Coordinates of C-alpha atoms and ligand atoms in Angstrom, one line a residue:
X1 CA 14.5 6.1 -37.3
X2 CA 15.4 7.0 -33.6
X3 CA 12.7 5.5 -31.4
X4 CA 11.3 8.0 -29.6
X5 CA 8.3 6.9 -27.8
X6 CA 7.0 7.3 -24.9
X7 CA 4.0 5.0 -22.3
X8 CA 2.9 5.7 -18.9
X9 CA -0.3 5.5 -16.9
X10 CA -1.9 5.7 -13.7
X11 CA -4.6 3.5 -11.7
X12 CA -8.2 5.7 -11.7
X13 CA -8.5 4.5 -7.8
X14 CA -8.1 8.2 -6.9
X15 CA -6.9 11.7 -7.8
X16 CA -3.3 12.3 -8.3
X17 CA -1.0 13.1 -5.7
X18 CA 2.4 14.6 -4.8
X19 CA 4.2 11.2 -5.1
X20 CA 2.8 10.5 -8.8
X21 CA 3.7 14.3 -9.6
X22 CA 7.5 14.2 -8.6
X23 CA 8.0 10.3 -9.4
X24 CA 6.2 10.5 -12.7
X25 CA 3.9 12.7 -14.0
X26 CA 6.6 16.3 -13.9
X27 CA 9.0 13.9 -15.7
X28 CA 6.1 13.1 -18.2
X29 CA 5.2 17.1 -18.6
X30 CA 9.1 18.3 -19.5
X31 CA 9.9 15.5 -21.7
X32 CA 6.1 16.0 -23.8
X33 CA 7.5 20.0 -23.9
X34 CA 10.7 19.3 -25.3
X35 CA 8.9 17.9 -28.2
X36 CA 10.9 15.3 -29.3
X37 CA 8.7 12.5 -28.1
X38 CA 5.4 11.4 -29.3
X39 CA 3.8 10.8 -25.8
X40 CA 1.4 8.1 -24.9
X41 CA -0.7 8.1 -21.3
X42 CA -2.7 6.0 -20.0
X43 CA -5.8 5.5 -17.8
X44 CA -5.0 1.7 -16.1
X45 CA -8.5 0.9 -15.5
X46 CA -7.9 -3.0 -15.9
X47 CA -5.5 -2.4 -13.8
X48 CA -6.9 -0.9 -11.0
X49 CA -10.0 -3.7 -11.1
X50 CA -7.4 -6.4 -10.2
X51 CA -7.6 -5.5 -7.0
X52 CA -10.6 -3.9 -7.4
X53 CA -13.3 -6.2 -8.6
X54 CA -16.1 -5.8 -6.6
X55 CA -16.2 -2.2 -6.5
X56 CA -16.5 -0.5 -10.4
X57 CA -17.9 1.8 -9.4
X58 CA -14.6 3.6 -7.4
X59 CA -12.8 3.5 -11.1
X60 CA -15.8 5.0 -12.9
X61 CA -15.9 7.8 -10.7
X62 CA -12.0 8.5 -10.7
X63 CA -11.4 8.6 -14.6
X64 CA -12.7 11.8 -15.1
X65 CA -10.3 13.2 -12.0
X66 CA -7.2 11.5 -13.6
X67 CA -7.8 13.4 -16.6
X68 CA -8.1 16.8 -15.0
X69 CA -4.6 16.1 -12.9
X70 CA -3.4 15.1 -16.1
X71 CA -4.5 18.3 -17.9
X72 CA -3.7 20.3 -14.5
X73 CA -0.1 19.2 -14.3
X74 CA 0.2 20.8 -17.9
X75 CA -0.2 17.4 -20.6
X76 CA -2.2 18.7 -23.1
X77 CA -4.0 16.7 -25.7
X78 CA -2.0 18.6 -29.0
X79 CA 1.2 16.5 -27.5
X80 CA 0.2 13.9 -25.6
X81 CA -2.2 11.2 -26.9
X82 CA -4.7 10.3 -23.4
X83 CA -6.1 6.7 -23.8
X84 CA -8.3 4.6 -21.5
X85 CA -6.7 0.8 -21.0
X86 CA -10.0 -0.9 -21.5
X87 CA -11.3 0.0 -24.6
X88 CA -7.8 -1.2 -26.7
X89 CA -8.6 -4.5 -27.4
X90 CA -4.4 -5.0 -28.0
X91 CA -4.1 -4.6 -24.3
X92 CA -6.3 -8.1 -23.5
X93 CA -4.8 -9.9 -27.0
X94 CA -1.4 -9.6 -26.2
X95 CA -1.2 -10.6 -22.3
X96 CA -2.3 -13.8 -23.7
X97 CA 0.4 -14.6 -26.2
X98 CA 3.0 -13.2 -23.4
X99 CA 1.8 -15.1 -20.5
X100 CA 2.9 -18.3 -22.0
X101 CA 6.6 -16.8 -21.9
X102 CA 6.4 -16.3 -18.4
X103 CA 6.8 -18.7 -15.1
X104 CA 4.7 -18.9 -12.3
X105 CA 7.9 -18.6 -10.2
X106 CA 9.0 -15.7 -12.0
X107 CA 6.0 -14.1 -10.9
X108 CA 6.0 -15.3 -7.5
X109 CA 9.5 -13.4 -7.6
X110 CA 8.5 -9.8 -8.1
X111 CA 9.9 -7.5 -4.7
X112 CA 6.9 -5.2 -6.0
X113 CA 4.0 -7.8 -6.5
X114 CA 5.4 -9.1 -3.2
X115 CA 5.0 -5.6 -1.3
X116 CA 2.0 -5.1 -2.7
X117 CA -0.1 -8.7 -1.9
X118 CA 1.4 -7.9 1.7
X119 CA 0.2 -4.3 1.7
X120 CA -3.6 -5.4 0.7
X121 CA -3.7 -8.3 3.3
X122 CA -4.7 -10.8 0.3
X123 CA -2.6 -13.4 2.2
X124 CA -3.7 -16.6 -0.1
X125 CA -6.7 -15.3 -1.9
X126 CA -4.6 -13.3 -4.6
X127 CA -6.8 -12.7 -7.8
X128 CA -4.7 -14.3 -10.6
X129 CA -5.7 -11.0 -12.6
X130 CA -3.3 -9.2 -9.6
X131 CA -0.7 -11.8 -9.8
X132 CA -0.3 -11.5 -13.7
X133 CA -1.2 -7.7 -13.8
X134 CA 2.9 -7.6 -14.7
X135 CA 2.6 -8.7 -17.8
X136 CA -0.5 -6.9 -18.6
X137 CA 1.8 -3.8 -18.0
X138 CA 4.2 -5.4 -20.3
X139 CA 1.6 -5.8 -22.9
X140 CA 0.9 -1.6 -22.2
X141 CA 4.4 -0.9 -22.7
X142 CA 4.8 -3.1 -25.8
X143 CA 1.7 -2.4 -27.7
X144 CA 3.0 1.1 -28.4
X145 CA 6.6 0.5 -28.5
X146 CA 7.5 2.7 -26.1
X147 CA 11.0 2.9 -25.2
X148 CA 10.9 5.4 -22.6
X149 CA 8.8 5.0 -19.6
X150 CA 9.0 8.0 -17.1
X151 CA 7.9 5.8 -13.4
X152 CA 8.9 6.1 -9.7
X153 CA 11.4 3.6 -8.3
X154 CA 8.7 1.3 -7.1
X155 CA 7.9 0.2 -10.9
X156 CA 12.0 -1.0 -11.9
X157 CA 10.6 -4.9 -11.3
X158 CA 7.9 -4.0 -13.8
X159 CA 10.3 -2.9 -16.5
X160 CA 12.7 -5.6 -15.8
X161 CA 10.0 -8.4 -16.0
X162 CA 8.5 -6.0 -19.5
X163 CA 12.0 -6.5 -21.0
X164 CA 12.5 -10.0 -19.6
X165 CA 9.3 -10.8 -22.1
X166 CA 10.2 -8.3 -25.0
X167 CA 13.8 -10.5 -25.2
X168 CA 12.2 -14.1 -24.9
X169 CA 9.4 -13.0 -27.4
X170 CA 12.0 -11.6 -30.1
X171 CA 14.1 -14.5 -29.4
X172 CA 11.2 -17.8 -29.7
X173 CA 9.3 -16.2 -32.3
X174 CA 12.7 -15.0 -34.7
X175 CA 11.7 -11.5 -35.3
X176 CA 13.0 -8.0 -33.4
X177 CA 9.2 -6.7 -33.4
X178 CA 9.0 -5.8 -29.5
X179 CA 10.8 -2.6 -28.4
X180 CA 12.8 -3.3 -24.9
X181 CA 11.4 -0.5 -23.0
X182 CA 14.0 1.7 -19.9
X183 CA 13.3 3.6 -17.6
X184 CA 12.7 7.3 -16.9
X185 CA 13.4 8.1 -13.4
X186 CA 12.9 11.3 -11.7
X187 CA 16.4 13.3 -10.8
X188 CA 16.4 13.0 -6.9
X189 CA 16.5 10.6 -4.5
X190 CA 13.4 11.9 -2.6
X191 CA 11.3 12.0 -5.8
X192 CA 12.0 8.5 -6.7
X193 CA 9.2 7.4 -3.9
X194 CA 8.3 10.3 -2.4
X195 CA 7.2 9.7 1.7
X196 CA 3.8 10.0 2.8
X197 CA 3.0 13.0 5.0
X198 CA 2.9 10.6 7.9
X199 CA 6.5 9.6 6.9
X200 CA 5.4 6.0 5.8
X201 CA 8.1 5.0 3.4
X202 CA 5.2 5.8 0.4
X203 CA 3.1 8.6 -0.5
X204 CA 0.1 6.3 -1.7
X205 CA -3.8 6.8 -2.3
X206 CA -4.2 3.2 -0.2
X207 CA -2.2 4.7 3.0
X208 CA -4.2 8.3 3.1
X209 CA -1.2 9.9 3.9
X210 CA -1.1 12.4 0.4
X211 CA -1.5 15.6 -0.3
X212 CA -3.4 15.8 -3.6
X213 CA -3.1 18.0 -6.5
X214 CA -6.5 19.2 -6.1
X215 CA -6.0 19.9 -2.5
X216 CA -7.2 23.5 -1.8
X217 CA -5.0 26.0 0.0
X218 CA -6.5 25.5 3.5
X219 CA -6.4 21.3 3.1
X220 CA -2.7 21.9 2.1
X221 CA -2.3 24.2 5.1
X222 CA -3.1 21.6 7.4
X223 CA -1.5 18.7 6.1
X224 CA 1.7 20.6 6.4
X225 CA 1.0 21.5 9.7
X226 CA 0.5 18.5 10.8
X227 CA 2.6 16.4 9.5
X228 CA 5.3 13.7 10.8
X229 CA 8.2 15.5 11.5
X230 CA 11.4 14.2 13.6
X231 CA 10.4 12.4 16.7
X232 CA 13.4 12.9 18.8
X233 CA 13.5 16.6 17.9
X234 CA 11.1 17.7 20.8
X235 CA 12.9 20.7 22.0
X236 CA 13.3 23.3 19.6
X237 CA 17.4 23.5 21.0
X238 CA 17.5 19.2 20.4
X239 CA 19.7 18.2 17.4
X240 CA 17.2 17.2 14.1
X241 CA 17.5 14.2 11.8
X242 CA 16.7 15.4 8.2
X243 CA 16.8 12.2 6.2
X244 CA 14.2 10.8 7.0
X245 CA 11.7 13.5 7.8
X246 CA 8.9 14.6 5.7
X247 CA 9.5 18.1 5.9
X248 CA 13.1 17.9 4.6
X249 CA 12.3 15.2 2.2
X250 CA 9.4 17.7 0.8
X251 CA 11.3 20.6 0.7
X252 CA 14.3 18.9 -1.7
X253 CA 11.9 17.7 -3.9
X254 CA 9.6 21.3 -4.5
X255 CA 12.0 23.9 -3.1
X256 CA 14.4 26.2 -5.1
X257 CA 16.9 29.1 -3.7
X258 CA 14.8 31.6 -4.7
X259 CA 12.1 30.4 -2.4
X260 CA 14.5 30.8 0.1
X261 CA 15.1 34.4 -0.8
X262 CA 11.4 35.4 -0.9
X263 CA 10.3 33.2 2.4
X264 CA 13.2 32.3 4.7
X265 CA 16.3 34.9 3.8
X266 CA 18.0 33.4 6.7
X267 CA 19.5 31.0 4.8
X268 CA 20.9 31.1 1.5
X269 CA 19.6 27.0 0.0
X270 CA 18.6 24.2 2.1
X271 CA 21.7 22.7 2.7
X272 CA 22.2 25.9 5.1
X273 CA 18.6 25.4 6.9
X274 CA 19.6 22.0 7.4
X275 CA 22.6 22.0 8.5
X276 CA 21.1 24.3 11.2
X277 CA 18.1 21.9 12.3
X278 CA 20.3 19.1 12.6
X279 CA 23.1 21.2 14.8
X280 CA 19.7 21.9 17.2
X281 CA 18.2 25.5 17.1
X282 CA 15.5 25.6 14.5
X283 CA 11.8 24.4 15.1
X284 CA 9.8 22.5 13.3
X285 CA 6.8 24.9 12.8
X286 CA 9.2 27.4 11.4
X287 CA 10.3 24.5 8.4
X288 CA 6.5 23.5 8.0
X289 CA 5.7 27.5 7.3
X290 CA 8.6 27.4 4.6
X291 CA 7.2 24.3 2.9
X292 CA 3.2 25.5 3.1
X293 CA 4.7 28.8 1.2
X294 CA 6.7 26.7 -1.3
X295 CA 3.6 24.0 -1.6
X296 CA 1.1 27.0 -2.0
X297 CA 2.7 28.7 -4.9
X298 CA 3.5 25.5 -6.5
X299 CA 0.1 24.1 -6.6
X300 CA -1.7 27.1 -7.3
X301 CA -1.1 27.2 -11.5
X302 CA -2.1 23.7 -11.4
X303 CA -5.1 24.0 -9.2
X304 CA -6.6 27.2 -11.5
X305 CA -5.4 24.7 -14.4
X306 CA -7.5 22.1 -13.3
X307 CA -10.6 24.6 -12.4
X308 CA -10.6 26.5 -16.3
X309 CA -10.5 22.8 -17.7
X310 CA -13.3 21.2 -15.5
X311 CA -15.7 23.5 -17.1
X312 CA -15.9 22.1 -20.1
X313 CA -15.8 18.5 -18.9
X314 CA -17.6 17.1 -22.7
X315 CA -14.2 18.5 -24.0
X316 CA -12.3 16.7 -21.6
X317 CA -14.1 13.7 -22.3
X318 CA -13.6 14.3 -26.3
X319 CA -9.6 14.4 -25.6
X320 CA -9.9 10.6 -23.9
X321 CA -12.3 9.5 -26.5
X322 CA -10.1 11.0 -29.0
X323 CA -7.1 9.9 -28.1
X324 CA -8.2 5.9 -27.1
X325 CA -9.0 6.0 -30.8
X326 CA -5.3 6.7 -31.9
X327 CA -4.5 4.1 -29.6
X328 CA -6.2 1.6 -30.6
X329 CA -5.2 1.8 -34.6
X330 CA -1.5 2.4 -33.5
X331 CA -1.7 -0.6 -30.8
X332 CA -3.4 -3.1 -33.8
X333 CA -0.5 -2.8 -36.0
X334 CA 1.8 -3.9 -33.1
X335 CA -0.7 -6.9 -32.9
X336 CA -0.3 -7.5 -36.6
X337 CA 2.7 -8.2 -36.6
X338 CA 3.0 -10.2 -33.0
X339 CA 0.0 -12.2 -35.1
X340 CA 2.4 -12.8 -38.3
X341 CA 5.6 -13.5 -36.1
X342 CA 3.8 -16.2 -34.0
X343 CA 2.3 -17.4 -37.5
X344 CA -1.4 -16.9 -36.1
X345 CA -2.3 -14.9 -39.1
X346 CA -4.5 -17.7 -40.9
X347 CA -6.6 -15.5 -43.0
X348 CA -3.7 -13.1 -44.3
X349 CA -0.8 -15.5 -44.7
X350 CA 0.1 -16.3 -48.1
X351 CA 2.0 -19.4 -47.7
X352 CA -0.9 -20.7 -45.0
X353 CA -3.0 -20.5 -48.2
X354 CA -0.9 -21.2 -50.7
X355 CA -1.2 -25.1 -49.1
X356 CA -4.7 -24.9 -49.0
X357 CA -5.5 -23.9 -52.4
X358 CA -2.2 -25.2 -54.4
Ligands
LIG1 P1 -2.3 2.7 -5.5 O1 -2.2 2.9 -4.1 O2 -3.7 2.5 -6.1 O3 -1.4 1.6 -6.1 P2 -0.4 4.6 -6.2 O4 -0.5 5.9 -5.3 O5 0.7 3.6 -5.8 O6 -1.8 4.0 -6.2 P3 0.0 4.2 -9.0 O7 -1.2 4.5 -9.9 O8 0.2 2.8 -8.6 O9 -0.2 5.0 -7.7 O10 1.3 4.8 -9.6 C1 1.4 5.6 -10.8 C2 2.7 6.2 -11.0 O11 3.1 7.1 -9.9 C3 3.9 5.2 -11.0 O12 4.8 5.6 -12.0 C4 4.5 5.3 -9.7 O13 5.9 5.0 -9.7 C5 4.3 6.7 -9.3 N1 4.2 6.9 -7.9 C6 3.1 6.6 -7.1 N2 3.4 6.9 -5.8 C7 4.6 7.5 -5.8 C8 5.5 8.0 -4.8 N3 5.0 8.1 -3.5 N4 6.7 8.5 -5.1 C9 7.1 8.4 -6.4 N5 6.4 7.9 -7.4 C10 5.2 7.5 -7.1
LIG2 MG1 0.7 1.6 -6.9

């Protein structure tokens, strides 16, 4: 049988954002409604406490708000199983087993882990639960054995270290149990790590620079307004840049050329608008209007989404509790059988008591 499987999941450190809708979460949405996956997402609370420790309390409070983005970006529970990372006991059993596959150096390697240490000032007081947190996402991935994992650019290292332990696994223990997992990236360039609206290199919940799904209309409003445009472009007759600039960057990801008919008829697709900005001639507030139209009537379904669901939050809470529970008898048989192929299985292996009691 084809494998058809699919894992991803999000850190409850704060509500969803554009960058986790383009990079992940629309990828997520299209592939559960073509129904040929069976869809597994997840709520990385161990992960977000590995950087995270000494305040819980931020993760409590954001668990219920991942699950109404989730719901409000259109997953719904009848095709997409929700689960919460710490109540599926595979996910601390098999980060144990792994981590003797994998080197301190090879660790120590990771671009991403790199980034990140450098990005939370931890200098030399890393938490080893940070530093390891890769194979922890391997163990995620594994325990389900998912071979399709829909993720922005920024998580290839995590794949590639995932696969790196899937190989050595099946390989020292003899047995083709683990599942190497690929993949999913979004179709564009500028969705693959979307810029923050102060044209850092990342839209990310630790910058503040993100426009959230749950933004209303006037927050969005003035985000776009004020947002990091090109800083040579100071006359509206100066020649633009485009590539790296926010407002372009937004625009290809959320824009199609019927918004263009309906909001900005002077040109027919973006490649037209652009090419005007960049020849000089075209001002910025007139590009920032285009993309507040284009961002309004693109969050709007998944903002009323979001509102219709959060009044029943005990529902909400039923589809998490619901779910974790498939989780956690799916993720067990994966353990099984890592169990039986290391040869840990004492109380269940027939030849282990065969010798006992021959
Ligand atoms: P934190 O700052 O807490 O790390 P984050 O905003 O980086 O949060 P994660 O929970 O680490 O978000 O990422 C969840 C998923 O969203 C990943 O698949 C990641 O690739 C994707 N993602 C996050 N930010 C972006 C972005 N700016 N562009 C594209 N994809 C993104
Ligand atoms: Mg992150």
């Amino acid at each position: 049988m084809e494998n058809n499987i699919i894992l991803t999941g999000d850190r409850p450190t704060g509500s969803l954002h554009l960058g986790h809708y383009v990079g992940s979460l629309r990828k997520r949405v299209e592939m559960q409604n073509t129904g040929k996956y069976q869809q597994f997402v997840m709520i990385a609370d161990l992960q977000a406490l590995t950087d995270n420790a000494d305040n819980p309390q931020k993760i409590r409070d954001n668990i219920m708000e991942v699950m109404l983005d989730y719901l409000a970006a259109g997953l719904t529970p009848d095709k997409t199983t929700f689960l919460v990372q710490s109540h599926i006991p595979a996910l601390y059993e098999l980060p144990m087993y792994y981590s003797n596959l994998v080197t301190m150096s090879r660790l120590e390697r990771n671009p991403t882990i790199k980034n990140e240490i450098k990005m939370r000032n931890f200098e030399r007081s890393i938490p080893v639960g940070f530093m390891t947190y890769p194979i922890s996402q391997a163990a995620d991935i594994t325990a389900f054995k998912a071979k399709y994992v829909p993720v922005g650019e920024d998580q290839l290292p995590m794949l590639e270290q995932a696969r790196e332990i899937v190989n050595s696994f099946n390989r020292v223990y003899n047995c083709d149990i683990l599942v190497e997992p690929e993949a999913v990236l979004p179709d564009s360039d500028s969705c693959n790590r979307l810029v923050g609206t102060d044209g850092n290199a990342k839209m990310s919940k630790s910058l503040g620079n993100c426009i959230y799904l749950k933004d209303d209309e006037k927050t969005i409003k003035t985000k776009i307004m004020s947002m990091f445009t090109d800083p040579t472009h100071i006359n509206v007759t100066d020649p633009g840049h485009t590539e790296n600039n926010p407002v372009f960057l937004y625009l290809e990801a959320f824009s199609t050329d019927e918004d263009f008919k309906k909001y900005l008829p002077d040109y027919a697709n973006l490649q037209e608008m652009k090419e005007h900005y960049e020849r000089g001639g075209l001002g910025d507030m007139k590009c920032k209007k285009l993309l507040n139209s284009v961002m309004q009537e693109y969050l709007a379904p998944i903002r009323a989404r979001r509102e219709e669901y959060a009044k029943d939050m005990g529902e909400v809470l039923n589809m998490l509790r619901k779910g974790t529970e498939k989780a956690v008898e799916v993720s067990n048989e994966t353990v099984n059988e890592v169990r039986n192929a290391i040869g840990i299985n004492y109380f269940n292996d027939k030849t282990f008591m065969d010798k006992i009691f021959k």
